[in-house]
Amino acid sequence: MDTAQDAAIAVRGLVKAYGSHDALRGVDLLVPYGRICALLGPNGAGKTTTVEILEGFRQRDGGAVTVLGTDPAHAGAEHRARVGIVLQSTGVEPYLSVAETLAMYAGFYPHPREVDEVLALVGLTESRDRRVRQLSGGQQRRLDVGVAIVGDPELLFLDEPTTGFDPSARREAWDVIHELRALGRTILLTTHYMDEAENLADQVVVIAGGRIVAEGTADTIGSRNRRAVEVRFSCAASTEPPANLAARRDGHDGWTLRPTDLTRDLHVLTGWAISAGVELENLRIERPTLEDVYLHLTGASADALEEE
Amino acid sequence: MTSARLLARQIRYANLSFWRNPTSAFFTFAFPLMFLVIFTSLLGTGKVQLPGRTVSLSTYYVAAMATYGVVSACFSNLGMTLTFHRDAGILKRLRGTPLSRATYLASRIIHAIAVAIALVAVTALLGRTAYHATLPTGASLGQFAAMLVVGALTFSALAFAISGAIPNAEAAPAVINATIMPLLFLSGIFIPLGTNAPAWILWVARVFPVRHFVVGMQSAFLGTAFHWSDVGIVALWGVGGFLVARRAFRWDPPR
């Protein structure tokens, strides 16, 4: 099913160099229609270069790229009408009002959305008559998203759409993105926030050193689902859990164990606690977070993980 | 939407922004008129000797400030606006939309020229009622219109060219004023160039376009001789500006 014909974005062997620096060393990527794909990677890994080539802002040195069936390097106005773009730092005219700005951009597209509909979607209805320069940073970012969707694009590029947002503004932005997905739009998103990727993305792609180093869902990427699980709990300092669980002390009254069989070991642990009348405080099962996996994949904390 | 309607809309939005931005409206529109009132109040009773005529300084300044208004709208304001739009990422964003680059560029140039023409009209009316300036009629109106349009286009082209040399938006006012202000002085815009002006100043005036532009504009207001060579030299600068702009003008913000 995931063939180039079915995909909104299809990239094969994409390479790009800046002088003697190889920014992209053969990137392969397929994003099917209607999916949200999160592209993760450290600064300088090639995220922005990849996205800007897909958007048509930069020319590639080699490889095959199609976006909605068109090569973005040679795309015309018709193609640009089907794509919405939120860049990291793009402004809009500061002296126009929010509604004027959306109406101006709507005029560029053959089948734009209603301005009022977009205002409601990005939560700016109250601010429709305010000048852009009077908006807060979070509101300006929402206007960025509004401008990108006013043409009713099939595909949306969001480059770090919530950087600098406070937590509630981020939740609101996520709601907007969920609504767009519900409308069947395809979205390619870059972000530094793991919870954002986890909350939004159907597909997570990690890029490092100009290559895709892992791809999967937020739950399975980097074999996250198969990586070691830990059980942690604390109990009265005078008691000790059964020796066959091989739990080790973790602080004054805390314990950590790595189960060989989670279900059976939990049964042993709770059975012992009930019969011994011990309260297992703070009992929890921990899996590596997406951030742990990401840091491992991108090498930043590979050593730290090895030591565990 | 047809491209003509799209262009008209872009001009309208450019105009809304222009009038709502206190700096652009004030410096572009109010400065030439303010200078006209100040100069004529201070010096208006004096006379200035021009080739073939002696005119009162107040009449002289009507032509000079009309010229200054065109330079201010088409060069200074347009150059700063383009640099700001580039650095704020507005140009890059537009490139990602179906709007053609030509429509955006045309809207900016046409708006700058419209502001320049409005400024010239206000200056001329003020000059007519308060400072005894003649208004161009008949053949001189045609010559005047040609000079005005060629001058406005030339300084617009130079604005695009110089924006490529401006590293970032904060530097725009400094770079633009540093290039245009000395030239305005050396071309007799603020202080008439007398017959005893130093030779190097006269040479500078002869080489650069501002002097030729103001002399061409003067003939309509002051009844001095009109030379198509002035229009030609200004137009040459315009062609040069256009060629440089094609290479130097950038859509992406500096990184």
XYZ file of C-alpha atoms in Angstrom:
563
model
C 0.000 0.000 0.000
C 2.814 2.426 0.852
C 4.033 2.897 -2.672
C 5.104 6.154 -4.215
C 1.820 6.429 -6.143
C -0.285 6.304 -2.996
C 1.924 8.663 -1.029
C 1.394 12.379 -0.549
C 5.153 12.686 -0.118
C 7.622 10.276 -1.699
C 11.358 10.816 -1.339
C 14.083 8.444 -2.510
C 17.831 8.903 -2.179
C 17.610 12.631 -1.506
C 21.045 14.270 -1.284
C 22.047 17.861 -0.716
C 25.417 19.430 0.070
C 26.318 22.932 1.149
C 29.859 23.372 -0.085
C 31.826 20.450 1.326
C 29.228 19.722 3.997
C 26.829 16.889 3.164
C 23.553 18.016 4.717
C 21.505 15.098 3.352
C 23.126 11.743 2.530
C 20.312 9.769 0.962
C 16.974 10.397 2.652
C 14.069 8.034 1.940
C 10.601 8.942 3.114
C 7.023 7.940 2.299
C 4.075 9.756 3.828
C 0.717 8.269 2.773
C -2.282 10.518 2.205
C -4.199 11.471 5.329
C -1.370 10.762 7.749
C 0.437 13.005 10.190
C 4.173 12.414 10.002
C 6.508 13.904 12.601
C 10.100 14.456 11.538
C 12.385 14.524 14.558
C 16.067 15.259 14.717
C 18.670 17.417 16.420
C 19.587 20.819 15.044
C 21.722 20.420 11.945
C 20.444 16.899 11.268
C 18.837 17.921 7.992
C 15.208 18.480 9.029
C 14.850 21.986 7.670
C 16.800 21.187 4.504
C 14.535 18.200 3.822
C 11.360 20.147 4.468
C 12.443 23.156 2.424
C 13.275 20.922 -0.536
C 9.801 19.373 -0.261
C 8.293 22.870 -0.075
C 10.207 23.961 -3.166
C 12.299 26.617 -1.422
C 15.568 24.783 -2.041
C 16.923 22.740 -4.904
C 18.225 19.229 -4.303
C 21.499 17.828 -5.591
C 20.117 14.374 -6.275
C 17.399 11.845 -5.584
C 13.724 11.640 -6.516
C 11.089 13.765 -4.825
C 7.369 13.949 -5.475
C 4.913 15.964 -3.435
C 1.239 15.359 -4.327
C 2.549 13.722 -7.474
C 4.594 16.751 -8.541
C 8.307 17.468 -8.361
C 8.457 20.536 -6.095
C 11.589 21.782 -7.864
C 9.498 22.468 -10.960
C 6.116 23.148 -9.383
C 3.924 26.026 -10.487
C 1.143 28.064 -8.944
C -1.334 25.197 -9.361
C 0.783 22.962 -7.151
C 1.404 25.689 -4.564
C -2.376 26.142 -4.267
C -2.620 22.552 -2.952
C 0.077 22.953 -0.293
C 0.064 24.999 2.920
C 3.303 25.990 4.609
C 4.096 27.162 8.126
C 7.766 28.077 8.284
C 9.750 28.712 11.439
C 10.103 32.422 10.931
C 7.731 33.979 8.489
C 5.928 37.145 9.245
C 2.846 38.741 7.888
C 2.190 42.404 7.256
C 2.099 43.892 10.799
C -0.301 46.719 10.043
C -3.127 44.616 8.623
C -5.798 43.136 10.854
C -6.108 39.395 11.418
C -9.200 39.148 9.189
C -7.632 41.322 6.467
C -4.543 39.129 6.459
C -6.571 35.951 6.041
C -8.748 37.562 3.353
C -5.637 38.709 1.469
C -4.120 35.216 1.444
C -7.490 33.628 0.666
C -7.532 35.681 -2.530
C -4.480 33.801 -3.844
C -6.280 30.434 -3.923
C -8.880 29.024 -6.309
C -11.090 27.465 -3.580
C -10.317 29.180 -0.285
C -12.037 28.534 3.022
C -14.258 31.182 4.541
C -12.255 33.613 6.658
C -14.664 33.205 9.584
C -14.269 29.435 9.449
C -10.479 29.727 9.596
C -10.681 32.250 12.432
C -12.761 29.793 14.435
C -10.486 26.880 13.579
C -7.342 28.622 14.864
C -9.139 30.330 17.749
C -8.708 33.918 16.617
C -12.359 34.912 16.210
C -12.089 37.331 19.130
C -9.003 38.965 17.626
C -10.299 39.289 14.059
C -10.064 43.087 13.970
C -6.805 43.466 15.868
C -3.683 44.474 14.012
C -1.204 41.650 13.598
C 1.499 43.581 15.447
C -0.693 43.679 18.569
C -1.005 39.891 18.776
C 0.917 37.801 21.293
C 3.539 35.358 20.026
C 1.164 32.432 20.386
C -1.593 34.262 18.528
C 0.785 35.178 15.709
C 1.770 31.535 15.394
C -1.898 30.575 15.191
C -2.333 33.188 12.491
C 0.622 31.538 10.692
C -1.328 28.293 10.750
C -4.481 30.134 9.665
C -2.687 31.660 6.677
C -1.369 28.217 5.734
C -4.812 26.585 5.780
C -6.928 29.411 4.343
C -6.339 28.031 0.838
C -7.755 24.669 1.989
C -4.568 22.738 1.138
C -4.407 18.957 0.819
C -0.970 18.868 2.372
C 0.375 20.978 5.209
C 3.996 21.518 6.227
C 4.376 22.618 9.831
C 7.923 23.528 10.824
C 8.068 23.591 14.641
C 4.535 24.933 14.904
C 4.428 25.265 18.700
C 7.946 26.415 19.595
C 7.658 29.114 22.226
C 4.042 28.292 23.112
C 2.848 28.025 26.678
C 1.318 24.630 27.549
C -2.294 25.677 27.008
C -1.519 27.301 23.653
C 0.210 24.071 22.609
C -2.872 22.036 23.518
C -4.991 24.391 21.418
C -2.596 24.086 18.486
C -2.755 20.305 18.773
C -6.533 20.479 18.661
C -6.294 22.419 15.403
C -3.988 19.776 13.951
C -6.291 16.961 15.078
C -9.194 18.706 13.365
C -7.208 18.992 10.147
C -6.443 15.306 10.257
C -10.114 14.579 10.792
C -10.706 16.498 7.545
C -8.380 14.056 5.794
C -5.412 16.376 5.322
C -1.845 15.119 5.185
C 0.591 16.845 7.522
C 4.378 16.795 7.739
C 5.493 18.228 11.024
C 8.905 18.930 12.497
C 9.240 19.350 16.218
C 11.624 19.224 19.141
C 8.883 18.153 21.516
C 8.518 14.415 22.007
C 5.081 14.729 23.569
C 3.974 16.645 20.486
C 5.102 13.837 18.204
C 3.505 11.286 20.517
C 0.221 13.161 20.670
C -0.106 14.013 16.997
C 1.832 11.730 14.727
C 0.732 8.508 13.049
C 4.260 8.117 11.805
C 7.485 9.216 13.501
C 10.696 9.594 11.524
C 14.038 10.347 13.139
C 16.721 12.010 11.050
C 20.340 12.351 12.173
C 23.469 13.192 10.252
C 21.517 13.646 7.041
C 19.957 10.147 7.110
C 16.751 8.622 8.377
C 17.868 6.522 11.347
C 14.484 5.191 12.480
C 10.872 5.150 11.434
C 7.724 3.819 13.033
C 4.838 4.806 15.245
C 5.489 6.696 18.463
C 5.005 3.407 20.359
C 7.181 1.166 18.251
C 9.968 3.391 16.963
C 13.459 2.215 17.855
C 11.885 -1.035 19.192
C 10.538 1.045 22.040
C 7.851 -1.557 22.758
C 10.452 -4.287 23.098
C 12.930 -2.396 25.210
C 13.441 -3.221 28.881
C 10.549 -2.461 31.193
C 11.201 -1.590 34.819
C 8.958 -2.034 37.823
C 9.472 0.440 40.664
C 7.913 0.600 44.062
C 8.710 1.427 47.651
C 7.838 -0.400 50.848
C 8.669 -0.185 54.556
C 12.440 -0.184 55.028
C 12.318 -3.246 57.316
C 10.762 -5.486 54.634
C 12.399 -7.118 51.645
C 10.662 -8.445 48.527
C 11.178 -12.099 47.554
C 14.776 -12.782 46.535
C 13.800 -14.610 43.308
C 12.574 -11.299 41.845
C 16.145 -9.945 41.996
C 14.907 -6.484 42.926
C 17.611 -4.015 43.832
C 17.440 -1.257 46.352
C 16.951 2.149 44.917
C 17.383 4.746 47.659
C 16.172 4.380 51.261
C 12.990 2.344 50.802
C 12.721 2.216 47.004
C 13.165 -0.854 44.818
C 13.618 -1.463 41.126
C 13.289 -4.728 39.279
C 13.615 -5.764 35.673
C 11.047 -8.476 35.153
C 11.843 -11.431 32.954
C 8.093 -11.983 32.621
C 6.168 -8.896 33.600
C 2.815 -10.557 34.305
C 4.222 -13.396 36.408
C 6.689 -11.215 38.293
C 3.982 -8.696 39.150
C 1.843 -11.533 40.431
C 4.695 -12.768 42.633
C 5.316 -9.260 43.923
C 1.714 -8.379 44.744
C 1.061 -11.880 46.164
C 3.971 -11.418 48.539
C 2.799 -7.931 49.500
C -0.725 -9.118 50.317
C 0.361 -12.117 52.364
C 3.037 -10.129 54.219
C 0.697 -7.152 54.752
C 3.111 -4.785 52.993
C 1.902 -1.673 51.246
C 3.577 -1.214 47.823
C 3.743 2.523 47.566
C 4.331 4.240 44.242
C 4.051 0.974 42.329
C 4.603 1.741 38.667
C 5.724 0.133 35.420
C 8.097 2.230 33.331
C 8.930 1.920 29.684
C 11.606 3.976 27.955
C 10.019 7.259 26.908
C 10.031 8.404 23.303
C 12.653 10.879 24.435
C 14.898 8.072 25.754
C 14.575 6.267 22.445
C 15.127 9.454 20.482
C 18.252 10.382 22.426
C 19.561 6.863 21.966
C 18.890 6.950 18.210
C 20.477 10.322 17.707
C 23.506 9.332 19.757
C 23.288 12.068 22.346
C 22.935 9.697 25.273
C 23.950 6.393 23.739
C 26.600 5.944 26.422
C 24.230 6.716 29.264
C 21.775 4.108 28.029
C 24.504 1.493 27.607
C 25.462 1.841 31.251
C 21.994 1.010 32.518
C -9.535 35.750 -9.271
C -8.174 37.412 -12.393
C -4.647 38.708 -12.187
C -5.811 42.297 -12.675
C -8.169 42.042 -9.703
C -5.495 40.296 -7.664
C -3.072 43.098 -8.482
C -5.626 45.739 -7.512
C -6.217 43.973 -4.206
C -2.502 43.772 -3.454
C -2.149 47.488 -4.123
C -5.060 48.166 -1.783
C -3.458 46.119 1.011
C -0.109 47.825 0.422
C -1.891 51.146 0.735
C -3.673 50.156 3.968
C -0.352 49.154 5.522
C 1.341 52.295 4.286
C -1.120 54.671 5.920
C -1.351 52.669 9.133
C 2.410 52.639 9.615
C 3.200 55.989 11.212
C 6.839 55.968 10.142
C 6.266 55.246 6.487
C 3.378 57.694 6.177
C 5.130 60.446 8.116
C 8.586 60.253 6.614
C 7.367 59.701 3.104
C 4.397 62.020 2.968
C 4.903 64.626 5.671
C 8.637 65.255 5.334
C 8.650 66.830 1.868
C 5.639 69.005 2.709
C 7.105 69.988 6.070
C 10.426 70.891 4.460
C 8.601 72.922 1.835
C 6.882 75.008 4.497
C 10.048 75.394 6.602
C 12.383 76.281 3.743
C 10.003 78.758 2.181
C 9.275 80.374 5.550
C 12.966 80.782 6.277
C 14.277 81.604 2.819
C 11.225 82.360 0.700
C 12.050 86.003 0.029
C 15.402 85.132 -1.563
C 16.030 84.743 -5.284
C 17.806 81.979 -7.128
C 19.526 82.360 -10.476
C 18.678 79.556 -12.879
C 19.794 79.236 -16.508
C 17.741 81.891 -18.303
C 15.598 82.859 -15.333
C 15.572 84.231 -11.850
C 12.903 82.721 -9.587
C 12.011 83.237 -5.957
C 13.332 80.543 -3.624
C 9.824 79.626 -2.523
C 8.916 78.702 -6.105
C 12.215 76.854 -6.461
C 11.441 74.694 -3.450
C 8.079 73.629 -4.859
C 9.872 71.807 -7.677
C 12.650 70.587 -5.382
C 10.300 69.156 -2.755
C 8.079 67.515 -5.393
C 11.224 65.744 -6.619
C 12.245 64.870 -3.086
C 8.774 63.400 -2.536
C 9.190 61.030 -5.489
C 12.630 59.914 -4.278
C 11.271 59.473 -0.774
C 8.288 57.344 -1.866
C 9.984 55.278 -4.565
C 13.513 54.896 -3.236
C 13.605 55.346 0.541
C 10.221 53.973 1.538
C 10.099 51.200 -1.039
C 13.677 50.137 -0.249
C 12.958 49.955 3.480
C 9.633 48.153 2.982
C 11.196 45.525 0.715
C 14.040 44.911 3.161
C 11.614 44.633 6.049
C 9.364 42.242 4.121
C 12.370 40.119 3.203
C 13.734 39.958 6.763
C 10.331 39.318 8.317
C 9.929 36.320 6.012
C 6.900 37.860 4.282
C 8.512 37.467 0.863
C 9.453 33.862 1.553
C 5.930 33.073 2.674
C 4.494 34.660 -0.474
C 6.802 32.492 -2.574
C 5.097 29.444 -1.075
C 1.655 30.630 -2.206
C 0.160 30.642 -5.711
C 0.531 34.449 -5.896
C 2.944 35.203 -8.730
C 6.081 37.109 -7.854
C 5.321 39.548 -10.640
C 1.988 40.469 -9.029
C 3.629 41.205 -5.706
C 6.444 43.230 -7.271
C 4.086 45.154 -9.540
C 1.788 45.975 -6.628
C 4.691 47.419 -4.659
C 6.021 49.495 -7.554
C 2.602 50.788 -8.592
C 1.782 51.716 -5.014
C 5.074 53.591 -4.594
C 4.478 55.479 -7.838
C 0.894 56.301 -6.819
C 2.133 57.720 -3.518
C 4.759 59.717 -5.419
C 2.162 61.147 -7.810
C -0.153 62.060 -4.929
C 2.735 63.776 -3.196
C 3.646 65.726 -6.317
C 0.018 66.785 -6.749
C -0.260 68.027 -3.166
C 3.057 69.847 -3.437
C 2.010 71.431 -6.721
C -1.328 72.609 -5.347
C 0.347 74.040 -2.278
C 2.946 75.677 -4.523
C 0.281 77.114 -6.779
C -1.778 78.620 -3.981
C 1.008 79.740 -1.657
C 4.241 80.064 -3.602
C 3.483 81.313 -7.137
C 4.578 78.141 -8.844
C 3.193 77.642 -12.347
C 1.443 74.356 -12.977
C 2.388 72.345 -16.038
C -0.071 72.610 -18.948
C -0.097 71.642 -22.625
C 3.209 70.380 -24.029
C 5.016 70.951 -20.762
C 2.488 68.675 -19.014
C 3.471 65.821 -21.303
C 7.166 66.425 -20.688
C 6.524 66.694 -16.987
C 4.525 63.454 -16.897
C 7.289 61.647 -18.789
C 9.933 62.912 -16.367
C 7.785 62.025 -13.368
C 7.041 58.454 -14.490
C 10.616 57.779 -15.635
C 11.958 59.183 -12.362
C 9.535 57.167 -10.241
C 10.328 53.943 -12.128
C 14.065 54.593 -11.923
C 14.090 55.211 -8.189
C 11.885 52.146 -7.672
C 14.397 50.034 -9.615
C 17.217 51.502 -7.540
C 15.288 50.608 -4.365
C 15.159 46.953 -5.448
C 18.852 47.082 -6.341
C 19.980 48.581 -3.046
C 17.838 46.221 -0.952
C 20.177 43.467 -2.133
C 23.085 45.331 -0.559
C 21.334 45.847 2.783
C 22.306 43.035 5.160
C 19.260 43.251 7.451
C 16.195 45.365 8.144
C 17.806 47.295 10.995
C 20.492 48.520 8.615
C 17.987 49.657 5.992
C 17.379 53.251 7.142
C 21.121 53.816 7.628
C 22.141 52.414 4.237
C 19.347 54.155 2.374
C 19.871 57.541 4.016
C 23.628 57.301 3.686
C 23.291 56.835 -0.060
C 20.489 59.252 -0.836
C 20.941 62.164 1.601
C 24.375 63.325 0.379
C 23.138 63.008 -3.173
C 20.071 65.136 -2.455
C 22.300 67.877 -1.038
C 24.826 67.621 -3.870
C 22.013 67.826 -6.413
C 20.529 71.102 -5.205
C 17.382 69.661 -3.622
C 17.775 71.372 -0.263
C 20.257 74.124 -1.183
C 20.252 75.496 -4.743
C 23.494 74.895 -6.616
C 24.769 78.354 -7.485
C 26.967 79.120 -10.494
C 29.946 79.307 -8.131
C 29.449 75.756 -6.734
C 32.687 73.739 -6.551
C 33.442 71.764 -9.695
C 33.404 68.370 -7.915
C 29.873 68.971 -6.703
C 28.751 69.856 -10.202
C 30.382 66.668 -11.477
C 28.661 64.538 -8.885
C 25.372 66.208 -9.788
C 26.004 65.541 -13.475
C 26.794 61.842 -13.021
C 24.020 60.759 -10.618
C 20.317 60.814 -11.475
C 18.893 63.140 -8.797
C 20.113 66.387 -10.373
C 18.820 65.456 -13.815
C 15.519 64.455 -12.285
C 15.034 67.739 -10.410
C 16.052 69.839 -13.433
C 13.516 67.958 -15.531
C 10.812 68.494 -12.910
C 11.707 72.187 -12.500
C 10.975 73.132 -16.072
C 7.259 72.491 -15.610
C 7.020 74.486 -12.383
C 9.514 77.254 -13.069
C 9.319 77.647 -16.837
C 12.971 76.754 -17.370
C 14.174 74.829 -20.425
C 13.321 71.113 -20.671
C 15.953 68.731 -21.991
C 15.070 65.174 -22.977
C 18.691 64.319 -22.155
C 17.789 64.676 -18.461
C 15.006 62.109 -18.916
C 17.436 59.876 -20.810
C 20.115 59.930 -18.121
C 17.578 59.190 -15.387
C 16.219 56.334 -17.532
C 19.750 54.927 -17.971
C 20.093 54.769 -14.200
C 16.758 53.005 -14.119
C 17.943 50.359 -16.587
C 21.139 49.935 -14.570
C 19.107 49.627 -11.359
C 16.862 47.037 -12.966
C 19.831 44.934 -14.125
C 21.453 45.056 -10.693
C 18.119 44.310 -8.981
C 17.621 41.202 -11.108
C 20.830 39.792 -9.666
C 20.829 41.302 -6.186
C 17.205 41.209 -5.043
C 16.576 38.343 -2.604
C 13.355 36.707 -1.414
C 14.761 34.779 1.525
C 15.614 36.326 4.884
C 19.321 36.293 5.794
C 20.223 33.314 7.938
